[in-house]
Amino acid sequence: MLLKISWRNVWRNRLRSGVVIAAIALGIWAGLFVMALSVGLNNQRTRSAISTTLSHIQLHNPAYLKDSKVANFIPDGEHVTQVLEANPQVKAFTTRMIVNGMASSSAGGFGVSLNGIDPEKEARVTDIHDHLTEGDWFAEGKRNQVVIGAKLADKLKVKLRSKIVLNFQNEQGDIVAGAFRVAGIFKTVSSQYDESTAFVRMKDLEGLLGTPGQFHEVALLTSGLDEVQPVKEELKAALPDLEVRAWKDVSPELGYADEMMNTMLYIFILIILMALGFGIINTMLMAVLERKRELGMLMSVGMNRVRTFSMIVIETVFLSLIGGPVGILLGWATISWVHSKGLDLSAVGKGLESLGVGAIIYPELESGIYFNIAILVVVAAILASIVPAIRALMYKPAEAVRGL
Amino acid sequence: MSIIHTENLTKTYDSGAVKVHALNDVSIDIAPGEFTAIVGPSGSGKTTLLNIIGGLDTPSSGRIVIDGTDITRLSDGQMIDFRLNNIGFVFQSYNLIPVLTARENVEFIMLMQKWDKKKRETRATEMLQSVGLGDQIDRRPSQLSGGQQQRVAVARALASGPKFVLADEPTANLDSASTSNLLDIMANLNAQLGTTFVFSTHDQRVIDRARRVITLEDGKILSDETR
Ligand SMILES: Nc1ncnc2c1ncn2[C@@H]1O[C@H](COP(=O)(O)OP(=O)(O)OP(=O)(O)O)[C@@H](O)[C@H]1O
Ligand SMILES: [Mg+2]
């Protein structure tokens, strides 16, 4: 019956309870939506970084990471290839020969990281080929083609089919050079990457360096983000001589951003809940104040402290728990709906591109978060109920009934 | 053997400069089955006396013994349970829980005493019938008249079989028809069940119905007559 009384008490002042319930629902709804927006933004940033440049896992000769000179190839490349082919969780991989050199045109010479790749294999791992603004991802049959970033093309003042000269040191430290024709120009979200990266066919680069079958880097995709860590461990065990790094190791700031985002979001939700909590406290204090005589009467006829306290706590929890699920449901519905459509922020967010994401945001939230928020709402409700419940206990029956 | 025994009760309110002697050396004995009115002008100490007898307030000095128990020695928590199990209360107003029906209100004390549901419901219905509200058991207080609400309060006070019922001006807010109706019901229950009633009042018609009248003035017993 205590439950019945508390429940009915919630509806005694419909307007006031309604306002509180609406505030809770709206607060949680807004909180969830902002969370989902941030998570979506962050995930898009991470996904785009992974798909254009990072891939899931990279393999190197540890020496190459310290000193990126040509001689620090991945040892026993054939074995490495076999290991990767044998692992069912490795969806695709690409090998790269990377040398640092200079790209020059009549406009001058600029430092460049030159990637010798197999265009087809590369396309299965990264999506640079989808970022071409002009030209092709290498044309069939033609030799000495280069695909460069838009920023580099600007600096070199070259266009499609222009010739540029690439020169760099070979294994012995001798300078070698080759003339390449621009086959394509790409533009990713990172202008720094576009300024310093060029792709050529592995075969052409091998020819200049005279090192067939060698490579410095392997980039691979696993069957899903959840597989990255286990596959990393497997590869580490199978290839003890290599440095095996997951995308988070290669670009730790992305991982930090993930963690920081989570912490920030919980702080954000806590702030919202705190504000709501004060609203709840205020409302319930008013209710307790209004009911001074009734509470005094109940205590007079023998309602003990535990029951009095529980009655107010239960009422507060009811009040909070009506709004909670409504807010969570609304939030979930909005997020799912907007997720399916995408939220076009191009009008307000010109800077989004520089963050590494497109102008269209797809909000998303893990289902676990909804659950955590539900728990937090309950905790907040119970905390908020303590003050009014204590207030109710402070009434002295004789004084409370005297005013009758 | 008295059911209510008070010994030299005094209650002094010390509000800064002035000391109010709300009760001054009040000793009374009330036997089971009595139908007693506490009367006296406003401020004479009626409410104070009833509150102290009912354990809602503590005296400045003196003792109250209820059916052999010295309630001045009980802790706050023990006092609440004592009230629950031994004393029925009827106040002037705000007696009922507005969100419960008449029957649920009557059940409330039995519920806190942990009666089982069936017994509670039967007893509540029975009690409401005995105060003439058998056809209103599912109404909320707001759907009942003031007199009917007071009758529900009387039914509640009696339902769990307390040792006695204290009623502080139970008819103060009632018109004369409702007043005499409530008094009829109280007198009836007193006669039939032997329930002890102690009630305060200003109202001469109510005083006329009492079998014992204790008159207070300035916190002292002015007269105590049994008719
Ligand atoms: N909390 C308090 N503080 C100070 N004085 C009080 C307090 N409560 C009651 N009094 C005083 O004690 C005296 C007795 O009050 P009490 O309420 O018992 O009178 P009463 O006979 O019930 O009066 P009424 O007929 O108006 O209800 C009064 O003078 C009153 O002003
Ligand atoms: Mg009074």
XYZ file of C-alpha atoms and ligand atoms in Angstrom:
663
model
C 0.000 0.000 0.000
C 2.989 2.253 0.559
C 3.710 1.821 -3.147
C 0.110 2.639 -3.970
C 0.161 5.772 -1.838
C 3.477 6.924 -3.302
C 2.338 6.296 -6.839
C -0.931 8.159 -6.357
C 0.881 10.968 -4.578
C 2.959 11.502 -7.717
C -0.255 12.390 -9.521
C -1.694 14.636 -6.845
C -0.280 17.702 -8.472
C -0.417 16.679 -12.087
C 0.931 19.885 -13.517
C 3.923 20.034 -11.224
C 4.767 16.362 -11.628
C 4.193 16.681 -15.346
C 6.682 19.525 -15.592
C 9.309 17.540 -13.706
C 8.694 14.429 -15.776
C 8.910 16.436 -18.977
C 12.120 18.101 -17.795
C 13.683 14.748 -17.024
C 12.579 13.271 -20.326
C 13.828 16.279 -22.300
C 17.097 16.468 -20.390
C 17.874 12.841 -20.997
C 16.707 13.026 -24.566
C 18.924 16.017 -25.307
C 21.817 14.493 -23.405
C 21.585 11.253 -25.332
C 21.324 13.020 -28.640
C 24.361 15.188 -28.025
C 26.234 12.119 -26.845
C 25.282 10.202 -29.945
C 26.304 13.131 -32.122
C 29.722 13.321 -30.501
C 30.215 9.588 -30.619
C 29.109 9.532 -34.245
C 31.487 12.357 -35.115
C 34.336 10.671 -33.335
C 33.639 7.296 -34.870
C 33.416 8.801 -38.321
C 36.742 10.480 -37.757
C 38.283 7.233 -36.610
C 36.734 5.223 -39.413
C 37.858 7.651 -42.040
C 41.392 7.699 -40.637
C 41.423 3.908 -40.587
C 40.047 3.517 -44.067
C 42.204 6.105 -45.825
C 45.528 5.835 -44.119
C 45.847 3.704 -41.014
C 44.246 0.342 -41.828
C 43.741 -1.972 -38.855
C 47.238 -3.311 -38.279
C 50.647 -2.360 -39.626
C 53.803 -4.452 -39.664
C 57.332 -3.065 -39.800
C 60.889 -3.999 -39.145
C 61.474 -2.439 -35.701
C 64.640 -0.868 -37.059
C 62.679 0.906 -39.787
C 60.519 2.661 -37.213
C 63.621 4.066 -35.576
C 65.440 4.866 -38.780
C 63.455 4.820 -41.982
C 66.370 4.091 -44.271
C 65.903 1.900 -47.294
C 67.912 -1.036 -45.932
C 65.502 -1.656 -43.048
C 63.221 -3.950 -45.006
C 60.881 -6.413 -43.396
C 63.047 -9.532 -43.106
C 61.868 -12.706 -44.786
C 58.958 -11.017 -46.548
C 57.833 -14.238 -48.142
C 57.238 -15.860 -44.759
C 55.301 -12.811 -43.600
C 53.073 -13.019 -46.638
C 52.423 -16.677 -45.967
C 51.478 -16.039 -42.349
C 49.019 -13.351 -43.390
C 47.474 -15.461 -46.104
C 47.008 -18.313 -43.658
C 45.172 -16.217 -41.082
C 41.425 -16.326 -41.760
C 40.787 -13.139 -39.796
C 43.030 -11.135 -42.127
C 40.613 -9.872 -44.718
C 43.144 -8.127 -46.973
C 46.700 -6.875 -46.826
C 48.998 -4.739 -48.911
C 52.778 -4.459 -48.916
C 54.515 -1.140 -49.361
C 58.005 -0.034 -50.124
C 58.443 3.403 -48.629
C 61.307 5.748 -49.340
C 61.690 9.381 -48.456
C 62.828 11.559 -51.255
C 62.149 14.633 -53.262
C 59.571 15.401 -55.897
C 60.528 18.154 -58.274
C 59.020 20.071 -61.129
C 59.913 23.341 -62.741
C 58.339 25.017 -59.703
C 60.802 23.459 -57.294
C 61.477 20.386 -55.197
C 59.551 19.179 -52.157
C 60.046 16.373 -49.682
C 57.809 13.423 -50.262
C 57.112 10.037 -48.800
C 57.075 7.730 -51.755
C 54.957 4.600 -51.461
C 55.673 1.727 -53.814
C 52.523 -0.314 -53.922
C 50.493 -2.840 -55.831
C 47.479 -0.662 -56.788
C 45.011 -3.523 -56.666
C 46.101 -4.857 -53.315
C 46.290 -1.343 -51.932
C 42.750 -0.654 -53.039
C 41.523 -3.607 -51.041
C 43.010 -2.179 -47.836
C 42.714 1.587 -48.117
C 40.338 3.849 -49.989
C 42.760 6.417 -51.348
C 41.504 5.394 -54.787
C 38.086 6.713 -53.749
C 39.547 10.099 -52.920
C 40.774 10.921 -56.420
C 39.709 14.340 -57.584
C 41.249 13.867 -60.988
C 42.670 11.067 -63.099
C 42.885 7.376 -62.296
C 44.272 5.052 -59.675
C 47.037 3.991 -62.122
C 46.166 3.188 -65.700
C 46.701 -0.287 -67.137
C 49.973 -1.096 -68.742
C 51.709 2.268 -68.533
C 55.010 2.509 -66.679
C 56.269 5.171 -64.254
C 52.996 6.578 -63.159
C 52.553 8.519 -59.940
C 49.475 9.414 -57.920
C 50.010 12.450 -55.685
C 48.099 14.489 -53.165
C 46.298 17.646 -54.224
C 48.381 19.888 -51.996
C 51.606 18.515 -53.428
C 50.277 18.988 -56.950
C 49.521 22.607 -56.075
C 52.989 23.214 -54.732
C 54.634 21.546 -57.705
C 52.242 23.444 -59.967
C 51.549 20.291 -61.924
C 48.404 18.919 -63.498
C 47.243 15.532 -64.630
C 49.736 13.965 -67.083
C 52.459 16.453 -66.094
C 55.888 14.967 -65.596
C 57.673 15.162 -62.277
C 61.035 13.858 -61.193
C 61.352 11.734 -58.098
C 64.774 11.279 -56.582
C 65.931 9.466 -53.483
C 68.774 7.404 -52.068
C 69.065 3.700 -52.734
C 70.253 1.041 -50.301
C 73.872 1.967 -50.928
C 73.251 5.659 -50.361
C 73.515 6.600 -54.023
C 71.040 9.082 -55.397
C 68.689 7.591 -57.963
C 66.048 9.469 -59.908
C 63.170 8.712 -62.230
C 60.680 10.691 -64.251
C 57.042 9.911 -63.517
C 53.803 11.056 -65.101
C 50.957 12.175 -62.849
C 48.127 9.653 -63.310
C 45.861 10.803 -60.509
C 45.468 13.427 -57.808
C 43.839 12.598 -54.479
C 42.446 14.709 -51.698
C 41.913 13.215 -48.264
C 40.696 14.961 -45.137
C 44.267 15.575 -44.054
C 46.037 18.264 -46.037
C 49.271 17.339 -44.333
C 48.976 13.852 -45.778
C 48.075 15.254 -49.196
C 51.129 17.452 -49.117
C 53.643 14.723 -48.429
C 52.450 11.497 -49.991
C 52.916 9.986 -53.416
C 52.132 6.507 -54.730
C 53.972 4.658 -57.478
C 53.876 1.086 -58.661
C 56.042 -1.213 -56.550
C 57.623 -2.593 -59.765
C 58.761 0.834 -60.952
C 60.279 1.609 -57.567
C 61.961 -1.802 -57.356
C 63.502 -1.114 -60.733
C 65.065 2.123 -59.528
C 66.201 0.700 -56.197
C 67.251 -2.709 -57.510
C 65.639 -4.521 -54.591
C 63.003 -6.915 -55.938
C 60.602 -8.664 -53.516
C 61.409 -6.384 -50.607
C 59.068 -4.104 -48.664
C 59.033 -1.931 -45.546
C 55.444 -1.964 -44.472
C 52.456 -4.251 -44.457
C 49.014 -2.770 -43.849
C 46.105 -5.109 -43.270
C 42.415 -5.187 -42.522
C 40.883 -7.694 -40.177
C 37.299 -8.844 -40.457
C 36.169 -6.175 -37.987
C 37.309 -3.659 -35.393
C 36.692 -6.184 -32.645
C 39.145 -8.570 -34.273
C 42.015 -6.085 -34.297
C 43.332 -6.890 -30.851
C 43.198 -10.708 -31.115
C 44.731 -10.673 -34.591
C 47.434 -8.337 -33.361
C 48.296 -10.813 -30.620
C 48.328 -13.733 -33.051
C 50.602 -11.900 -35.475
C 52.917 -10.859 -32.689
C 53.296 -14.480 -31.708
C 53.747 -15.663 -35.289
C 56.124 -12.876 -36.319
C 58.279 -12.149 -33.307
C 60.870 -10.210 -35.333
C 58.375 -7.594 -36.457
C 56.792 -4.618 -34.833
C 53.032 -5.296 -34.954
C 50.930 -2.206 -34.314
C 47.174 -1.746 -34.232
C 45.673 1.515 -35.534
C 45.491 2.788 -31.974
C 49.218 2.244 -31.569
C 50.010 3.937 -34.863
C 47.791 6.901 -34.128
C 47.339 7.001 -30.356
C 45.579 10.346 -30.457
C 42.575 8.664 -32.059
C 42.372 6.198 -29.193
C 42.783 8.982 -26.645
C 40.041 10.915 -28.370
C 37.826 7.868 -27.932
C 38.541 7.579 -24.253
C 38.384 11.276 -23.603
C 35.113 11.483 -25.445
C 33.649 8.783 -23.241
C 34.774 10.485 -20.059
C 33.520 13.850 -21.241
C 30.181 12.412 -22.184
C 29.689 10.860 -18.780
C 30.609 14.136 -17.127
C 28.140 15.851 -19.407
C 25.385 13.408 -18.500
C 26.243 13.745 -14.832
C 25.841 17.500 -15.095
C 22.461 17.093 -16.745
C 21.414 14.585 -14.095
C 22.610 16.886 -11.360
C 20.530 19.725 -12.725
C 17.568 17.405 -12.979
C 18.304 16.136 -9.483
C 18.000 19.629 -8.067
C 14.715 20.050 -9.891
C 13.488 16.814 -8.362
C 14.663 17.797 -4.889
C 12.905 21.120 -5.180
C 9.652 19.582 -6.324
C 9.658 16.933 -3.649
C 10.532 19.454 -0.948
C 7.494 21.435 -2.012
C 5.370 18.316 -1.876
C 6.646 17.430 1.584
C 6.079 20.970 2.798
C 2.537 21.002 1.481
C 1.811 17.736 3.172
C 3.139 18.677 6.559
C -0.175 18.074 8.295
C -0.844 14.847 6.501
C 2.618 13.544 7.313
C 2.207 14.701 10.905
C -1.087 12.855 11.083
C 0.491 9.684 9.671
C 3.340 9.821 12.145
C 0.870 10.501 14.957
C -1.190 7.441 14.235
C 1.910 5.281 14.189
C 3.744 5.441 10.869
C 7.364 4.885 11.821
C 10.459 6.611 10.484
C 11.411 3.832 8.113
C 7.988 3.859 6.488
C 7.849 7.644 6.308
C 11.295 7.779 4.738
C 10.492 4.994 2.280
C 7.244 6.613 1.257
C 9.011 9.794 0.164
C 11.899 7.908 -1.461
C 9.525 5.709 -3.431
C 7.483 8.692 -4.535
C 10.628 10.485 -5.717
C 11.869 7.427 -7.555
C 8.503 7.007 -9.257
C 8.531 10.641 -10.267
C 12.002 10.336 -11.775
C 11.475 6.961 -13.327
C 8.535 7.996 -15.434
C 10.585 10.632 -17.224
C 13.704 8.466 -17.510
C 12.423 5.763 -19.829
C 10.464 8.301 -21.859
C 13.668 10.288 -22.393
C 15.684 7.200 -23.189
C 13.068 5.952 -25.622
C 12.769 9.348 -27.285
C 16.547 9.582 -27.453
C 16.878 6.137 -28.928
C 14.166 6.826 -31.489
C 15.657 10.168 -32.521
C 19.153 8.767 -32.745
C 18.041 5.793 -34.834
C 16.040 8.006 -37.137
C 18.745 10.615 -37.620
C 21.316 7.865 -37.949
C 19.428 6.445 -40.902
C 19.195 9.853 -42.591
C 22.375 11.559 -41.491
C 22.425 15.052 -40.084
C 23.708 17.573 -42.596
C 25.767 20.077 -40.678
C 27.358 21.705 -43.696
C 25.394 24.887 -43.013
C 26.887 25.348 -39.564
C 30.053 23.324 -39.674
C 32.468 24.320 -42.397
C 35.256 23.231 -40.091
C 34.070 19.651 -39.862
C 36.053 18.635 -42.892
C 39.250 19.580 -41.145
C 38.241 17.325 -38.258
C 38.505 14.420 -40.601
C 34.838 13.832 -41.209
C 32.300 14.809 -43.821
C 29.616 17.406 -43.225
C 26.998 14.734 -42.637
C 27.017 13.274 -39.160
C 25.495 9.936 -38.302
C 24.779 9.917 -34.557
C 25.211 6.556 -32.878
C 25.334 5.117 -29.373
C 26.124 1.687 -28.055
C 23.186 0.004 -26.387
C 25.245 -0.327 -23.203
C 25.170 3.454 -22.813
C 21.372 3.520 -22.676
C 21.561 0.938 -19.940
C 24.172 2.880 -17.980
C 22.097 6.021 -18.259
C 19.045 4.187 -16.986
C 21.074 3.085 -13.968
C 22.392 6.627 -13.452
C 18.843 7.995 -13.492
C 17.816 5.552 -10.779
C 20.850 6.449 -8.689
C 20.194 10.167 -9.183
C 16.560 9.674 -8.197
C 17.469 7.880 -5.006
C 20.055 10.516 -4.135
C 17.568 13.284 -4.848
C 14.990 11.654 -2.609
C 17.153 11.750 0.478
C 16.818 15.455 1.186
C 13.005 15.595 1.035
C 12.737 12.316 2.938
C 14.908 13.659 5.730
C 12.877 16.845 5.715
C 9.736 14.795 6.248
C 11.312 12.981 9.195
C 12.090 16.285 10.854
C 8.429 17.054 11.422
C 7.345 16.679 15.012
C 3.902 15.107 15.090
C 2.625 17.326 17.906
C 3.583 20.468 16.006
C 2.409 19.175 12.669
C -1.048 18.271 13.972
C -1.403 21.411 16.073
C -2.005 23.507 13.033
C -5.006 21.354 12.215
C -7.617 0.055 37.492
C -7.345 3.113 35.283
C -6.338 2.889 31.673
C -5.022 6.452 31.582
C -3.241 7.758 34.632
C -1.462 11.105 34.746
C 0.500 12.385 37.711
C 1.246 16.073 38.278
C 1.607 16.856 34.602
C 3.033 20.229 33.748
C 3.926 21.627 30.375
C 5.718 24.917 30.101
C 6.400 26.580 26.771
C 9.401 28.820 27.057
C 9.169 31.227 24.177
C 11.833 33.790 25.026
C 10.629 36.357 27.521
C 7.295 34.807 28.441
C 6.760 31.373 29.914
C 3.426 29.796 29.133
C 2.170 27.224 31.606
C -0.004 25.256 29.234
C -0.528 22.547 31.843
C -0.122 22.996 35.563
C -0.147 20.002 37.894
C -2.743 17.939 36.098
C -3.524 14.545 37.612
C -6.351 12.487 36.182
C -7.412 8.878 36.017
C -9.626 7.498 33.322
C -11.101 4.043 33.619
C -11.859 1.673 30.713
C -15.178 2.331 29.055
C -15.410 5.995 30.002
C -16.838 8.632 27.661
C -14.990 11.752 28.765
C -14.973 15.316 27.490
C -12.089 17.709 28.164
C -13.523 21.204 28.043
C -12.370 24.715 28.711
C -11.819 28.030 26.978
C -9.390 28.492 24.145
C -5.835 28.279 25.373
C -6.760 26.373 28.492
C -4.552 23.441 27.565
C -6.953 20.872 26.091
C -4.846 20.083 23.041
C -1.690 20.042 25.101
C -3.199 17.521 27.501
C -4.484 15.239 24.761
C -1.174 15.397 22.884
C 0.718 14.431 26.007
C -1.652 11.600 26.864
C -1.345 10.398 23.283
C 2.435 10.471 23.397
C 2.681 13.087 20.644
C 4.293 15.527 23.023
C 6.258 15.182 26.238
C 5.439 16.883 29.540
C 7.887 19.222 31.250
C 7.360 17.160 34.378
C 5.019 14.461 35.643
C 4.210 10.942 34.509
C 1.727 9.312 32.203
C 0.957 5.662 32.706
C -1.105 3.977 30.016
C -2.492 0.617 31.062
C 0.540 -0.010 33.246
C 3.175 1.399 30.878
C 4.983 4.590 31.851
C 5.158 6.197 28.420
C 7.428 9.012 29.568
C 10.178 6.387 29.603
C 9.728 5.269 25.994
C 12.155 6.275 23.260
C 10.822 8.113 20.215
C 10.798 4.941 18.163
C 9.116 2.908 20.886
C 6.581 5.683 21.294
C 5.569 5.485 17.642
C 4.941 1.761 17.937
C 3.126 2.283 21.198
C 0.797 4.784 19.599
C 0.258 2.495 16.659
C -0.743 -0.443 18.816
C -2.565 1.187 21.700
C -4.103 4.536 20.840
C -6.686 5.584 18.292
C -6.541 9.195 17.083
C -9.166 11.439 15.577
C -8.101 14.969 14.733
C -10.075 18.024 13.889
C -9.215 17.742 10.191
C -6.649 16.262 7.799
C -7.356 12.864 9.267
C -7.329 10.949 6.020
C -4.870 10.215 3.249
C -6.434 11.975 0.268
C -5.148 9.491 -2.311
C -6.701 6.477 -0.604
C -10.331 5.379 -0.547
C -12.326 5.290 2.677
C -11.675 1.598 3.105
C -7.964 1.889 2.332
C -7.739 4.665 4.898
C -9.381 2.477 7.522
C -7.074 -0.389 6.577
C -3.970 1.742 6.928
C -3.299 1.213 10.611
C -4.032 -2.501 10.391
C -1.644 -2.619 7.460
C 1.126 -1.118 9.555
C 0.285 -3.677 12.208
C 0.788 -6.314 9.523
C -2.696 -7.795 9.465
C -3.256 -9.968 6.458
C -5.169 -8.535 3.556
C -8.359 -10.538 3.899
C -8.807 -9.778 7.577
C -7.984 -6.137 6.980
C -10.563 -5.732 4.259
C -13.285 -7.490 6.173
C -12.613 -5.483 9.287
C -12.460 -2.165 7.406
C -15.737 -2.849 5.663
C -17.325 -3.851 8.942
C -16.121 -0.690 10.687
C -17.317 1.545 7.871
C -20.711 -0.128 8.085
C -20.832 0.504 11.808
C -20.265 4.250 11.253
C -22.975 4.233 8.596
C -20.704 4.435 5.551
C -21.182 0.923 4.212
C -22.110 2.321 0.809
C -19.191 4.757 0.532
C -16.241 2.437 1.073
C -14.635 3.095 -2.302
C -14.884 6.866 -2.216
C -11.921 9.124 -1.741
C -11.996 11.693 1.087
C -12.602 14.507 -1.400
C -15.841 12.764 -2.411
C -17.082 12.677 1.180
C -18.605 15.407 3.368
C -16.739 16.700 6.397
C -18.947 14.661 8.706
C -18.433 11.535 6.643
C -14.676 12.089 6.694
C -14.729 12.311 10.487
C -16.719 9.088 10.614
C -14.086 7.389 8.469
C -11.486 8.684 10.924
C -13.441 7.202 13.828
C -13.717 3.902 11.972
C -9.978 3.931 11.391
C -9.219 4.795 14.998
C -11.295 1.871 16.203
C -10.522 -0.725 13.561
C -7.395 -2.118 15.138
C -8.934 -2.305 18.616
C -6.936 0.360 20.495
C -7.062 0.719 24.275
C -8.731 4.108 23.906
C -9.498 6.803 21.365
C -8.317 10.398 21.672
C -10.216 13.010 19.699
C -9.160 16.665 19.740
C -12.175 18.748 18.795
C -13.504 16.155 16.354
C -16.619 18.188 15.631
C -15.065 21.639 15.363
C -15.511 21.789 11.608
C -18.921 20.144 11.449
C -22.434 21.539 11.226
C -24.856 20.634 13.995
C -26.480 17.715 12.177
C -23.122 16.115 11.448
C -21.965 16.870 14.968
C -24.852 15.054 16.573
C -24.530 12.217 14.078
C -20.831 11.761 14.919
C -21.583 11.900 18.642
C -24.308 9.280 18.188
C -21.833 7.008 16.495
C -19.154 7.557 19.134
C -21.599 7.023 21.986
C -22.902 3.909 20.283
C -19.460 2.402 19.845
C -18.710 3.285 23.440
C -21.856 1.563 24.632
C -21.619 -1.491 22.410
C -17.902 -2.191 22.287
C -16.910 -0.522 25.515
C -14.328 1.618 23.708
C -12.913 4.385 25.897
C -13.219 7.857 24.359
C -11.502 11.025 25.499
C -12.384 14.065 23.447
C -11.988 17.795 23.744
C -14.599 20.309 22.709
C -15.947 23.832 22.999
C -19.398 22.841 21.932
C -22.068 22.736 24.647
C -24.136 20.157 22.753
C -21.116 17.870 22.691
C -20.409 18.501 26.346
C -24.000 17.505 27.107
C -23.397 14.077 25.595
C -20.374 13.274 27.738
C -20.692 11.153 30.853
C -17.677 12.726 32.482
C -16.586 16.308 31.955
C -13.134 17.545 32.966
C -12.883 21.323 32.784
C -9.526 23.014 32.366
C -8.653 26.624 32.908
C -5.192 28.071 32.500
C -3.762 24.597 32.467
C -5.363 23.542 35.719
C -8.284 21.243 36.417
C -11.175 23.471 37.429
C -13.748 20.752 37.847
C -14.192 17.050 37.158
C -17.710 15.734 37.243
C -19.181 12.409 36.321
C -22.871 12.265 35.479
N 4.363 25.464 20.590
C 3.933 26.343 21.494
N 4.745 27.349 21.924
C 4.329 28.234 22.842
N 3.125 28.218 23.392
C 2.264 27.248 23.038
C 2.632 26.262 22.054
N 1.584 25.434 21.902
C 0.602 25.887 22.729
N 1.018 26.952 23.401
C 0.252 27.674 24.401
O -0.172 26.762 25.376
C -1.454 27.115 25.839
C -2.402 25.934 25.719
O -2.634 25.671 24.359
P -3.625 24.549 23.844
O -3.485 24.471 22.398
O -3.372 23.317 24.615
O -5.009 25.135 24.205
P -6.440 24.596 23.784
O -7.213 24.491 25.047
O -6.327 23.423 22.940
O -6.995 25.810 22.963
P -7.995 25.782 21.731
O -9.359 25.612 22.303
O -7.840 27.137 21.113
O -7.595 24.685 20.847
C -1.899 28.315 25.038
O -1.687 29.484 25.791
C -1.015 28.290 23.857
O -0.777 29.589 23.357
Mg -6.880 22.864 20.987
